[in-house]
């Protein structure tokens, strides 16, 4: 939130520097994200008085004699059409900093330093400046928008710094307001805190206004959704004269980034910034039926907002209607059909409190977040609603832009805006803080925050203003006390029963870290995705309606539809990551993620879902294959001291003949396979991609092996290559398992060739393996390996009907 120092000074006598005030705000819980001077880039610019001004022949330039008071008199060349003798203009001295402009003299292109120069043979010692060159707009100073010199007041002191004259000596605080302090999302709200921290009285703005006897006959307000709108105030103002706002209002709006529009509209924006209450003004002539109805929208009902965007609404949206149609989207933006025009002569002012969750949902669903919705989302209290209307009506009178009628409607649910009493124990307050705060200090702090405290023994009684909806019990009182008393008073101590430990990781964390390191060693990069995905991701995976992955948990308040479901698989997130990489030109890579999938025990959910830790690997590129991914699966098994086996299977989003189920001790723990062509085509993948998913929670329930030391063999090993013929249904894993089971000296089995075709029968295939034999305590005899091979072949023939290829 942007807060001008000059605006704060209207309510508090601030006698500290901006830097000191920044520190004090931080000390009481308000982070100043940035602090800057309005004219931070402008320096050494003074009031110059043009004593002489002569045109340079055959040019648009003038050579001027400029008096800069104590700085001296200078010759300056100027091309502005409004320079004349006797005028006072900003003079940038040699060495001054001002803004450089483009050829259109309206666009700022950076900061420049003024140097001595020569134009058409004439020396120029400085520069007479326009408003743009000083960073001043028409709203900040009248005449600044003219494409020429900025004319200064006739009574401006020659040689004086122009910053105070133009308001460039002001400071802007960019303050971060936390969600629990919606009462501070305004200039006045923050002024209350400044007054308290500086121990100064708060000067409230004026709320006085005078009603005439004029009434708006037949005007009525009906709230059909009091749960979404507990208070709605409407007031009729007539004899409206639309025009420009005064300079002081334009200036304040400009300092916080608001453009001045017209006096009536500016009043609503000014009150929103000053008091934190979004307001709206309807052109009364466009309000049909002379009534206002606050209700839920009808499904399919449409409204065109002030920015000329049309929206189709649902029953979840709250609208402000006249007797016929919606005229505003409650808490978000007014309707185009009731905007203030130059011809407006009567208005209906609106101030209301809307349910924060409803406004948040509406703004997100429609993709329309405004300054108004942002304040309603954090919360607006009914006290501010009432006083904001009074303030707006006061400003109408002060600006002379209308007359306040006696037609005033306040529809509410009976909530009081009077302070409410609260009794707390001082002992409990101090227990929360862990220190003993003197009672006198507690009373002084509560008084400075306008809580009207009294003490009776250990009992502290305070009266909580209606705008402090965050105050509920003694911990809140403790927070108020310590932020004003000072956090530096808190002494660090151990919690009762606390122990000093050396830190470190538990077994699960160590296993996960080891797995990550081993995967990184294979060239894979870790990625982290949201725990949510889109309904379209389920369609991308071509999952049937009865698939368990479609039993998803829907988020109540999703950021958008793309992140509206808790994910039941990591596959969609990984596929989208591969797609994004390829679209950015990364055509090869290896990615992995260790995250959770959320499995509902029943729908709708009655208890927490089963959060299953899952590993997902995605590889893509011309050099990747099903077998490189299988090798990474084996690396996972090796890292965690397991042995995996594989069986052919099918997944709707994977290739029908390159997909396998991963098993460990006979338990299914995951799958791997090549991404199916229709899925790859939908994602615009330019190379083959492969996916693996392993349920680490299921795997963790299976007893793992242990790391053990195995000395290097004393004697050399031997290898044999075997080309085997078998049925097509037999898998590589089955063959490897059978070979290893036939001989205890087999230390490695590696497939190096696969062949189908003549002379192999159509129902058969050939697979060639390299088998490594390592001796034990004694060397192999001359015929030992041949005997091992004979036994292996016999085992293969007996168990799988596999023959040696001739």
C-alpha positions as a printed Julia matrix, in Angstrom:
806×3 Matrix{Float64}:
   0.0     0.0     0.0
   1.4     3.41   -1.01
   1.3     6.03    1.74
   2.44    9.65    1.12
   4.09   11.26    4.13
   2.27   14.54    3.44
  -1.08   12.76    3.7
  -0.14   11.1     6.98
   0.77   14.5     8.39
  -2.88   15.55    8.06
  -3.72   13.19   10.93
  -0.5    13.05   13.0
   2.12   15.65   13.9
   5.13   13.68   12.65
   8.38   15.06   14.07
  10.76   12.33   12.9
  12.53   11.84    9.57
  11.07    9.45    6.97
  13.89    6.98    7.68
  13.17    7.06   11.41
   9.46    6.59   10.78
  10.26    3.6     8.58
  12.12    1.96   11.49
   9.31    2.7    13.94
   6.7     1.2    11.6
   8.81   -1.92   11.26
   9.21   -2.16   15.03
   5.44   -2.26   15.5
   4.78   -4.9    12.84
   4.49   -3.02    9.54
   7.14   -3.77    6.95
   8.04   -0.86    4.69
   8.98   -2.66    1.5
  10.28    0.52   -0.12
  10.71    4.17    0.79
  11.49    6.85   -1.75
  11.39   10.6    -2.23
   8.95   11.71   -4.95
  11.66   13.8    -6.63
  14.53   11.41   -5.91
  16.0    11.77   -9.42
  15.75   15.58   -9.54
  18.47   17.74   -7.98
  19.91   21.28   -8.27
  16.81   22.71   -9.91
  15.9    26.19   -8.69
  13.47   29.02   -9.47
  14.83   30.98  -12.4
  13.66   34.46  -13.35
  14.02   35.32  -17.05
  15.26   38.92  -17.16
  15.88   39.06  -20.91
  14.63   36.87  -23.78
  15.73   37.36  -27.4
  14.91   35.16  -30.39
  17.82   33.57  -32.25
  17.35   34.5   -35.94
  16.02   31.8   -38.28
  15.43   29.32  -35.41
  12.74   28.53  -32.87
  15.27   29.11  -30.1
  15.62   31.98  -27.64
  18.68   33.11  -25.74
  17.69   34.04  -22.2
  19.35   35.82  -19.31
  18.15   33.9   -16.23
  18.53   35.13  -12.67
  19.0    32.24  -10.19
  19.33   34.36   -7.06
  22.29   33.35   -4.88
  23.56   31.01   -7.64
  24.11   33.89  -10.08
  22.82   34.88  -13.51
  23.2    32.54  -16.48
  22.77   32.57  -20.23
  20.45   29.76  -21.26
  19.21   28.75  -24.71
  15.59   27.6   -24.76
  13.3    26.24  -27.49
   9.97   26.37  -25.59
   7.24   28.51  -27.16
   6.05   29.93  -23.82
   9.34   31.39  -22.58
   9.22   35.16  -22.06
  10.93   37.89  -20.11
   9.48   38.34  -16.65
   8.49   34.67  -16.3
   9.61   32.29  -13.58
  10.51   28.74  -14.6
  12.46   25.77  -13.17
  16.15   26.24  -13.96
  18.38   23.16  -13.93
  21.88   24.37  -13.05
  25.02   22.85  -14.54
  25.44   19.46  -12.79
  21.72   19.13  -12.08
  19.83   15.85  -12.6
  16.53   15.82  -14.5
  14.6    13.36  -16.66
  15.57   12.94  -20.31
  12.62   12.91  -22.71
  12.01   11.45  -26.15
  11.43   13.57  -29.25
   7.74   13.88  -28.37
   8.81   15.65  -25.12
   6.26   13.51  -23.26
   8.0    10.15  -22.8
  10.72    9.81  -20.15
  13.8     7.88  -21.31
  15.97    8.05  -18.2
  17.88   10.54  -16.07
  20.4    13.01  -17.48
  22.97   15.39  -16.01
  22.98   19.0   -17.26
  26.23   20.22  -18.77
  27.46   23.43  -20.34
  26.69   23.47  -24.04
  26.46   25.57  -27.17
  23.43   25.95  -29.45
  23.7    27.76  -32.8
  26.89   29.36  -31.56
  25.4    30.59  -28.28
  26.68   29.36  -24.91
  24.04   27.72  -22.69
  24.7    27.3   -18.96
  21.81   25.19  -17.72
  18.32   24.31  -18.9
  14.84   25.7   -18.35
  12.56   22.72  -17.65
   9.14   21.41  -18.51
   6.94   19.43  -16.12
   7.84   16.12  -17.79
  11.56   16.76  -17.28
  10.91   17.11  -13.55
   8.62   14.06  -13.35
   5.56   16.21  -12.63
   2.12   15.49  -14.14
  -0.87   17.77  -14.54
  -2.47   16.2   -11.46
   0.6    17.01   -9.35
   0.93   20.62  -10.51
  -1.28   22.68  -12.85
   0.34   23.4   -16.2
   2.77   20.47  -15.96
   1.03   18.74  -18.84
   1.76   21.58  -21.29
   4.38   20.81  -23.95
   6.57   23.72  -22.92
   8.1    25.25  -19.84
   6.52   24.73  -16.44
   5.35   28.13  -15.24
   6.03   28.77  -11.54
   4.01   31.1    -9.27
   4.81   34.8    -9.54
   5.58   34.93   -5.82
   8.12   32.09   -5.96
  11.44   33.15   -4.45
  14.18   33.46   -7.07
  16.88   30.84   -6.54
  14.72   28.71   -4.22
  14.64   24.92   -4.62
  11.65   23.97   -6.77
  11.02   20.68   -4.95
   8.88   22.13   -2.13
   6.96   24.26   -4.64
   6.14   21.24   -6.85
   5.7    18.77   -3.98
   8.76   16.79   -5.04
  10.07   16.83   -1.46
   7.32   14.42   -0.37
   8.08   10.79    0.58
   6.2     7.61   -0.31
   6.06    4.57    1.98
   5.22    1.26    0.33
   3.84   -0.63    3.34
   3.02   -4.33    3.44
  -0.28   -4.86    5.28
  -0.73   -8.34    6.74
  -4.03  -10.19    6.32
  -4.9    -9.93   10.02
  -4.9    -6.12    9.96
  -7.48   -5.07    7.35
  -8.15   -1.93    9.43
  -4.74   -0.66    8.3
  -5.33   -0.93    4.56
  -5.94    2.84    4.44
  -4.11    6.09    5.13
  -6.21    6.75    8.24
  -5.72    3.2     9.5
  -1.95    3.5     9.25
  -2.11    6.98   10.78
  -3.64    5.41   13.91
  -0.56    3.2    14.19
   1.82    6.1    13.55
   0.08    8.15   16.25
   0.43    5.26   18.7
   4.1     4.53   17.98
   5.02    8.25   18.12
   2.82    8.81   21.19
   0.98   11.6    19.39
  -2.75   12.39   19.26
  -4.7    11.34   16.18
  -6.53   14.05   14.25
  -9.59   12.43   12.66
 -10.84   13.81    9.33
 -14.1    15.71    9.37
 -17.31   13.71    8.96
 -19.73   16.65    9.26
 -22.27   17.41    6.57
 -25.67   19.08    6.38
 -28.76   17.46    4.95
 -31.37   19.5     3.13
 -35.08   18.82    3.38
 -35.15   17.37   -0.14
 -36.08   13.68   -0.3
 -35.98   11.11   -3.06
 -39.54    9.81   -3.17
 -39.93    6.07   -3.57
 -36.22    5.31   -3.11
 -35.73    2.0    -1.33
 -32.93   -0.52   -0.7
 -33.54   -4.26   -0.32
 -30.86   -6.77    0.67
 -31.93  -10.28   -0.35
 -28.6   -11.86    0.63
 -27.81  -10.54    4.15
 -25.31  -13.37    4.64
 -23.2   -11.87    1.85
 -24.01   -8.22    2.58
 -24.59   -7.56    6.31
 -24.66   -3.78    5.78
 -25.57   -1.61    2.8
 -25.81    2.18    3.01
 -27.23    4.36    0.27
 -27.52    8.17    0.18
 -29.09   10.42   -2.46
 -27.17   13.53   -3.57
 -28.78   16.0    -5.97
 -27.91   19.2    -7.83
 -24.64   17.55   -8.79
 -22.13   19.59  -10.8
 -19.6    17.34  -12.51
 -16.2    18.96  -12.89
 -12.53   18.72  -11.97
 -11.43   17.97   -8.42
  -9.31   20.51   -6.56
  -5.55   20.31   -6.92
  -4.98   18.9    -3.4
  -7.23   15.91   -4.14
  -5.78   15.33   -7.6
  -2.29   15.47   -6.14
  -2.98   12.9    -3.43
  -4.61   10.53   -5.88
  -1.65   10.91   -8.26
   0.89   10.19   -5.51
  -0.64    6.73   -4.97
  -1.05    6.0    -8.68
  -4.7     7.0    -9.19
  -5.78    9.18  -12.1
  -8.23   11.96  -11.4
 -11.48   11.48  -13.35
 -14.15   13.86  -12.03
 -15.05   15.28   -8.64
 -17.74   12.69   -7.79
 -15.7     9.69   -8.93
 -12.58   11.1    -7.29
 -14.43   11.39   -3.97
 -15.2     7.65   -3.99
 -11.57    6.8    -4.81
 -10.27    9.27   -2.23
 -12.42    7.8     0.54
 -11.34    4.26   -0.4
  -7.68    5.27   -0.05
  -8.19    7.43    3.03
 -10.47    5.11    5.01
 -10.16    1.71    3.31
 -13.84    1.59    2.29
 -14.53    0.98   -1.4
 -17.45    3.14   -2.53
 -19.48    3.6    -5.68
 -21.61    6.35   -7.13
 -24.53    5.52   -9.47
 -25.98    8.01  -11.92
 -29.48    8.24  -10.45
 -31.13    8.8   -13.85
 -30.01    5.32  -14.97
 -31.28    3.53  -11.87
 -34.64    2.22  -13.05
 -37.51    1.96  -10.61
 -35.78    4.13   -8.02
 -34.74    1.05   -6.03
 -31.54   -0.83   -5.2
 -31.64   -4.61   -4.72
 -28.66   -6.58   -3.42
 -29.03  -10.21   -4.48
 -27.31  -13.27   -5.85
 -26.99  -13.24   -9.61
 -29.06  -15.57  -11.74
 -27.26  -18.28  -13.7
 -26.32  -16.87  -17.1
 -27.15  -13.28  -16.14
 -24.77  -10.81  -17.78
 -23.23   -7.49  -16.82
 -20.9    -5.09  -18.62
 -18.52   -3.42  -16.19
 -16.99    0.06  -16.34
 -14.02   -1.24  -18.35
 -16.47   -2.4   -21.04
 -15.93   -6.11  -20.33
 -18.98   -8.39  -20.36
 -19.29  -11.23  -17.85
 -21.72  -14.14  -17.54
 -22.59  -14.63  -13.87
 -23.69  -17.48  -11.64
 -25.56  -17.74   -8.34
 -22.2   -17.55   -6.57
 -21.82  -13.9    -7.62
 -23.39  -11.0    -5.72
 -24.81   -8.13   -7.77
 -26.29   -4.7    -7.09
 -29.44   -4.23   -9.16
 -31.99   -1.53   -9.84
 -35.61   -2.43  -10.46
 -34.75   -4.13  -13.76
 -31.08   -5.08  -14.21
 -27.7    -5.48  -12.5
 -25.88   -2.14  -12.21
 -22.76   -3.3   -10.37
 -20.74   -6.41   -9.59
 -20.71   -6.22   -5.79
 -17.31   -5.45   -4.31
 -15.55   -5.65   -7.66
 -16.63   -2.98  -10.18
 -19.59   -0.85  -11.18
 -21.64   -1.38  -14.28
 -21.19    0.6   -17.48
 -24.96    1.22  -17.57
 -24.9     3.47  -14.48
 -21.51    5.21  -14.7
 -21.05    8.88  -13.87
 -21.22   11.06  -16.98
 -20.74   14.74  -17.71
 -24.53   15.06  -17.79
 -25.04   13.49  -14.35
 -27.05   15.75  -12.04
 -27.97   13.34   -9.23
 -26.16   10.35   -7.75
 -26.71    7.5    -5.33
 -23.68    6.95   -3.11
 -23.08    3.36   -1.99
 -21.01    2.05    0.92
 -21.33   -1.58    1.98
 -19.73   -4.48    3.78
 -19.56   -7.65    1.68
 -18.48  -11.14    2.74
 -14.78  -11.38    2.02
 -14.85  -14.99    0.8
 -17.61  -14.25   -1.71
 -15.74  -11.31   -3.2
 -12.54  -13.35   -3.4
 -14.3   -16.2    -5.2
 -16.02  -13.82   -7.61
 -12.8   -11.96   -8.45
 -10.92  -15.21   -9.05
 -13.67  -16.92  -11.01
 -14.07  -13.93  -13.34
 -10.36  -13.13  -13.46
 -11.11   -9.57  -12.36
  -9.14   -8.29   -9.37
  -9.53   -4.59   -8.61
  -8.46   -2.23   -5.81
 -11.98   -2.59   -4.45
 -12.01   -6.4    -4.47
  -8.53   -6.51   -2.89
  -9.78   -4.52    0.11
 -13.0    -6.5     0.47
 -11.02   -9.76    0.28
  -8.97   -8.72    3.32
 -12.04   -7.41    5.09
 -13.96   -4.17    5.56
 -15.64   -3.48    8.93
 -19.08   -1.92    9.38
 -17.69    0.95   11.44
 -15.68    2.09    8.44
 -18.68    1.58    6.16
 -20.76    4.02    8.23
 -18.06    6.66    8.62
 -16.86    6.41    5.03
 -20.32    7.45    3.86
 -20.22   10.42    6.23
 -16.77   11.36    4.94
 -17.9    11.17    1.31
 -20.9    13.41    1.99
 -18.63   15.88    3.81
 -16.36   16.02    0.75
 -19.35   16.61   -1.53
 -20.13   19.71    0.52
 -16.49   20.76    0.8
 -15.97   20.55   -2.96
 -19.34   22.18   -3.66
 -20.22   19.53   -6.23
 -23.69   18.61   -4.94
 -26.27   18.92   -2.21
 -26.88   16.23    0.39
 -30.52   15.17    0.62
 -32.18   13.69    3.68
 -32.72   10.39    1.86
 -30.46    7.96    3.69
 -30.98    4.18    3.83
 -28.99    1.86    6.11
 -29.88   -1.83    5.68
 -28.04   -3.93    8.25
 -28.31   -7.12   10.27
 -28.17   -5.31   13.61
 -24.42   -5.41   14.2
 -23.3    -2.61   16.49
 -20.48   -0.23   15.57
 -19.94    0.77   19.19
 -16.81   -0.42   21.03
 -17.21   -3.84   22.64
 -15.88   -4.73   26.06
 -13.22   -7.38   26.62
 -11.74   -8.59   29.9
  -8.4   -10.38   30.0
  -5.95  -11.52   32.66
  -2.69   -9.58   32.8
  -1.01  -12.75   34.05
  -2.08  -14.62   30.91
  -0.9   -11.76   28.73
   2.53  -11.84   30.38
   2.65  -15.63   30.2
   2.22  -15.43   26.45
   5.08  -12.94   26.2
   7.34  -14.73   28.64
   8.21  -11.42   30.3
   6.61   -9.14   32.87
   5.39   -5.92   31.22
   4.69   -3.19   33.82
   0.97   -2.54   34.21
   1.52    1.17   33.65
   3.1     0.43   30.26
   0.24   -1.9    29.33
  -2.27    0.85   30.15
  -0.32    3.46   28.19
  -0.08    1.19   25.14
  -3.76    0.29   25.23
  -4.67    3.96   25.6
  -2.52    4.96   22.62
  -4.34    2.35   20.53
  -7.73    3.78   21.6
  -8.79    0.77   23.71
  -9.83    2.88   26.75
  -8.26    0.47   29.29
  -8.9     0.08   33.01
  -7.31   -2.31   35.51
  -8.81   -3.99   38.53
  -6.19   -6.21   40.16
  -5.14   -8.76   37.54
  -8.12   -8.01   35.29
  -7.58   -5.7    32.34
 -10.74   -4.28   30.76
 -10.53   -2.75   27.3
 -13.08   -1.38   24.86
 -12.29   -2.65   21.39
 -13.18   -0.25   18.55
 -15.48   -1.79   15.96
 -12.79   -1.47   13.28
 -10.51   -3.88   15.21
 -12.23   -7.14   14.26
  -8.94   -9.0    14.78
  -9.12   -8.59   18.58
 -10.63  -11.7    20.14
  -8.85  -12.79   23.34
  -5.78  -12.35   25.54
  -3.19  -13.55   22.92
  -4.33  -10.66   20.7
  -3.88   -8.24   23.59
  -0.41   -9.7    24.17
   0.46   -9.06   20.53
  -0.66   -5.43   20.76
   1.36   -4.91   23.94
   4.63   -6.4    22.73
   4.69   -4.74   19.31
   4.44   -1.35   20.99
   6.51   -2.22   24.07
   9.27   -3.58   21.83
  10.28   -7.07   20.76
  13.79   -6.33   22.0
  12.44   -6.76   25.54
  11.78  -10.45   24.9
  14.59  -12.59   26.3
  15.42  -15.83   24.44
  14.75  -18.86   26.63
  14.28  -22.59   26.1
  10.79  -24.04   26.08
  10.07  -26.22   29.13
  11.39  -29.7    28.47
  13.37  -28.59   25.42
  16.58  -30.43   24.59
  19.7   -29.42   22.71
  20.37  -31.83   19.87
  23.07  -32.11   17.25
  20.45  -32.07   14.49
  20.73  -34.34   11.47
  18.3   -36.32    9.35
  16.12  -39.29   10.13
  16.3   -42.55    8.22
  13.6   -41.59    5.72
  15.34  -38.3     4.93
  18.69  -40.04    4.48
  17.18  -42.59    2.08
  15.47  -39.88    0.07
  18.66  -37.79   -0.14
  20.66  -40.82   -1.28
  18.05  -41.58   -3.94
  18.15  -38.0    -5.19
  21.95  -38.02   -5.41
  21.94  -41.31   -7.3
  19.32  -40.03   -9.76
  21.32  -36.84  -10.29
  24.33  -39.06  -11.02
  22.37  -40.53  -13.96
  21.98  -37.02  -15.41
  18.48  -36.35  -14.1
  17.37  -32.95  -12.81
  14.95  -32.63   -9.91
  11.73  -30.71  -10.56
   8.94  -29.67   -8.21
   5.36  -29.22   -9.34
   2.15  -28.07   -7.71
   0.19  -30.73   -5.82
  -2.79  -29.77   -8.01
  -3.64  -30.42  -11.62
  -6.39  -29.78  -14.14
  -9.4   -31.91  -15.14
  -7.98  -31.67  -18.67
  -4.87  -33.51  -17.46
  -7.01  -36.57  -16.76
  -8.31  -36.38  -20.32
  -4.74  -35.97  -21.57
  -3.9   -39.32  -19.95
  -6.9   -40.89  -21.75
  -8.1   -42.4   -18.49
 -11.47  -44.17  -18.61
 -14.3   -42.87  -16.43
 -13.93  -45.72  -13.96
 -10.15  -45.24  -13.57
  -9.11  -44.78   -9.91
  -7.05  -41.73  -10.93
 -10.32  -39.93  -11.72
 -11.46  -40.17   -8.09
  -9.99  -36.76   -7.38
 -10.48  -34.27   -4.57
 -11.66  -30.87   -5.82
 -10.23  -27.7    -4.23
 -12.88  -25.41   -2.72
 -11.07  -22.18   -3.66
  -8.76  -23.02   -6.57
  -6.41  -20.4    -7.99
  -7.85  -21.32  -11.38
  -9.37  -24.32  -13.16
  -5.92  -25.54  -14.2
  -5.08  -26.12  -10.51
  -8.45  -27.24   -9.21
  -7.84  -30.95   -8.39
  -5.49  -32.68   -5.96
  -3.34  -34.89   -8.17
  -3.77  -38.65   -8.06
  -0.77  -39.26  -10.31
   2.45  -37.4   -11.02
   2.43  -38.45  -14.68
   0.45  -35.44  -15.97
   2.74  -32.93  -14.23
   5.8   -34.64  -15.68
   4.36  -34.8   -19.19
   3.54  -31.09  -19.08
   7.09  -30.35  -17.86
   8.54  -32.32  -20.8
   6.24  -30.43  -23.18
   7.3   -27.04  -21.77
  10.97  -27.97  -22.13
  10.58  -29.02  -25.74
   8.64  -25.87  -26.61
  11.6   -23.88  -25.27
  14.05  -25.83  -27.42
  15.24  -28.4   -24.87
  14.78  -31.55  -26.96
  16.57  -33.97  -24.64
  16.7   -34.36  -20.9
  16.03  -36.38  -17.79
  13.73  -35.14  -15.02
  12.52  -36.6   -11.75
  10.18  -35.55   -8.97
   9.57  -36.95   -5.51
   6.15  -35.7    -4.45
   2.81  -36.74   -3.1
  -0.33  -37.95   -4.76
  -3.59  -37.72   -2.85
  -5.91  -40.73   -2.83
  -9.39  -40.16   -1.41
 -10.63  -42.94    0.87
 -14.17  -41.94   -0.06
 -15.92  -39.17   -1.98
 -17.03  -36.71   -0.89
 -14.15  -36.84    1.56
 -14.95  -37.36    5.25
 -11.35  -37.71    6.42
  -7.86  -36.82    5.31
  -6.8   -38.48    2.05
  -4.0   -41.01    1.79
  -0.92  -38.96    0.9
   1.4   -41.31   -0.96
   5.04  -40.38   -1.53
   5.75  -41.11   -5.18
   8.75  -41.01   -7.51
   8.17  -39.96  -11.1
  10.88  -39.98  -13.78
  10.51  -38.53  -17.25
  13.15  -38.85  -19.97
  13.05  -37.62  -23.56
  15.37  -37.3   -26.54
  16.66  -39.2   -29.53
  19.15  -41.23  -27.48
  16.63  -42.35  -24.85
  14.75  -45.65  -24.96
  12.65  -47.99  -22.87
  15.84  -49.69  -21.74
  17.58  -46.49  -20.57
  14.54  -45.83  -18.39
  14.64  -49.42  -17.14
  18.29  -48.83  -16.27
  17.24  -45.83  -14.14
  14.67  -48.08  -12.42
  17.47  -50.5   -11.62
  19.46  -47.57  -10.23
  16.54  -46.79   -7.91
  16.5   -50.43   -6.77
  20.24  -50.4    -6.19
  20.07  -47.11   -4.28
  17.41  -48.38   -1.89
  18.76  -51.98   -1.66
  15.89  -53.7    -3.47
  15.56  -55.99   -6.47
  12.88  -55.22   -9.05
  11.22  -57.52  -11.54
   9.13  -56.5   -14.53
   6.03  -57.8   -16.27
   4.32  -56.59  -19.46
   1.29  -54.39  -18.8
  -0.79  -51.62  -20.35
  -1.57  -48.0   -19.5
  -3.9   -45.82  -21.58
  -1.26  -43.11  -21.95
   1.68  -45.45  -22.65
   2.72  -47.5   -25.71
   0.84  -50.84  -25.69
   4.0   -52.89  -26.4
   6.54  -50.85  -24.41
   4.97  -50.75  -20.96
   5.87  -52.82  -17.91
   4.71  -53.18  -14.33
   7.45  -52.87  -11.71
   7.33  -55.43   -8.9
   9.33  -55.89   -5.74
   9.05  -59.23   -3.89
   5.91  -59.9    -5.93
   4.21  -56.6    -4.91
   3.31  -54.11   -7.62
   5.0   -50.78   -6.86
   4.83  -48.9   -10.15
   5.21  -48.91  -13.9
   7.4   -47.62  -16.72
   6.9   -47.21  -20.43
   7.0   -45.12  -23.57
   4.51  -42.27  -23.93
   1.77  -43.23  -26.4
   1.78  -41.48  -29.76
  -1.67  -39.79  -29.34
  -0.53  -38.27  -26.03
   2.81  -37.16  -27.48
   1.01  -35.63  -30.46
  -1.39  -33.71  -28.22
   1.58  -32.28  -26.3
   3.48  -31.48  -29.53
   6.45  -33.6   -28.43
   9.16  -33.68  -31.08
  11.04  -36.69  -29.67
  10.1   -39.91  -27.91
   9.38  -39.6   -24.18
   9.29  -42.22  -21.42
   7.66  -42.23  -17.97
   8.24  -44.11  -14.73
   6.21  -43.91  -11.54
   7.03  -45.76   -8.29
   4.91  -45.66   -5.14
   7.59  -45.06   -2.51
   5.12  -45.55    0.32
   4.33  -49.09   -0.85
   8.01  -49.74   -1.51
   8.9   -48.56    1.99
   6.6   -51.19    3.49
   8.68  -53.96    1.87
  11.77  -55.04    3.85
  14.88  -53.72    2.14
  18.29  -55.27    1.97
  21.28  -53.81    3.73
  24.5   -52.39    2.47
  27.29  -54.95    2.86
  30.93  -55.0     1.97
  32.02  -57.51   -0.65
  35.78  -57.79   -1.29
  37.19  -57.79   -4.79
  37.5   -61.34   -6.22
  40.88  -63.0    -5.7
  40.72  -64.78   -9.06
  39.74  -63.6   -12.54
  36.21  -64.11  -13.74
  34.95  -65.29  -17.11
  32.1   -64.34  -19.45
  29.97  -66.22  -21.93
  27.6   -64.96  -24.62
  24.44  -66.99  -25.17
  21.93  -66.44  -27.99
  18.62  -67.99  -26.93
  15.4   -68.73  -28.8
  12.14  -68.48  -26.85
   8.44  -67.69  -27.09
   7.63  -64.01  -27.69
   5.68  -63.81  -24.44
   8.75  -64.53  -22.31
  10.31  -61.39  -20.84
  13.93  -60.44  -20.38
  13.39  -60.36  -16.62
  12.18  -63.96  -16.57
  15.27  -65.09  -18.45
  17.64  -63.15  -16.17
  15.97  -64.56  -13.06
  16.21  -68.11  -14.38
  19.9   -67.72  -15.27
  20.8   -66.29  -11.87
  18.86  -69.03  -10.1
  20.75  -71.77  -11.93
  24.26  -70.81  -10.78
  25.48  -69.02   -7.67
  28.61  -67.8    -9.49
  26.6   -65.62  -11.91
  27.22  -61.99  -10.97
  25.77  -60.24  -13.96
  23.39  -60.86  -16.86
  23.14  -58.25  -19.62
  20.97  -58.29  -22.72
  22.91  -57.08  -25.76
  20.76  -58.16  -28.72
  17.17  -58.95  -29.66
  16.06  -60.36  -33.02
  12.82  -61.44  -34.69
  12.56  -62.78  -38.23
  13.87  -65.54  -40.46
  15.15  -68.08  -39.73
  13.51  -67.66  -36.29
   9.92  -69.04  -36.32
   7.13  -66.38  -36.33
   6.05  -67.25  -32.77
   9.61  -67.05  -31.45
  12.26  -64.41  -30.79
  15.99  -64.44  -30.16
  17.62  -62.67  -27.22
  21.4   -62.66  -26.66
  22.89  -62.24  -23.18
  26.36  -61.73  -21.74
  26.74  -63.76  -18.53
  29.53  -62.84  -16.07
  30.9   -65.58  -13.79
  32.99  -64.65  -10.72
  34.79  -67.36   -8.67
  34.62  -67.63   -4.92
  37.47  -68.67   -2.68
  39.03  -70.96   -5.33
  39.78  -70.38   -9.02
  37.63  -71.94  -11.75
  38.82  -75.22  -13.22
  39.25  -75.55  -16.97
  35.75  -76.89  -17.54
  33.94  -75.16  -14.65
  32.29  -72.42  -16.73
  31.24  -74.91  -19.42
  29.51  -76.96  -16.73
  27.8   -73.81  -15.41
  26.56  -72.94  -18.91
  25.26  -76.48  -19.42
  23.34  -76.26  -16.15
  21.92  -72.86  -17.09
  20.74  -74.11  -20.47
  19.11  -77.1   -18.81
  17.36  -74.83  -16.34
  16.13  -72.54  -19.14
  14.81  -75.5   -21.13
  13.06  -77.02  -18.15
  11.45  -73.84  -16.77
  10.82  -71.72  -19.89
  11.31  -74.09  -22.84
  14.2   -71.97  -24.13
  16.73  -73.38  -26.6
  20.22  -72.32  -27.52
  20.18  -70.64  -30.93
  22.11  -72.71  -33.51
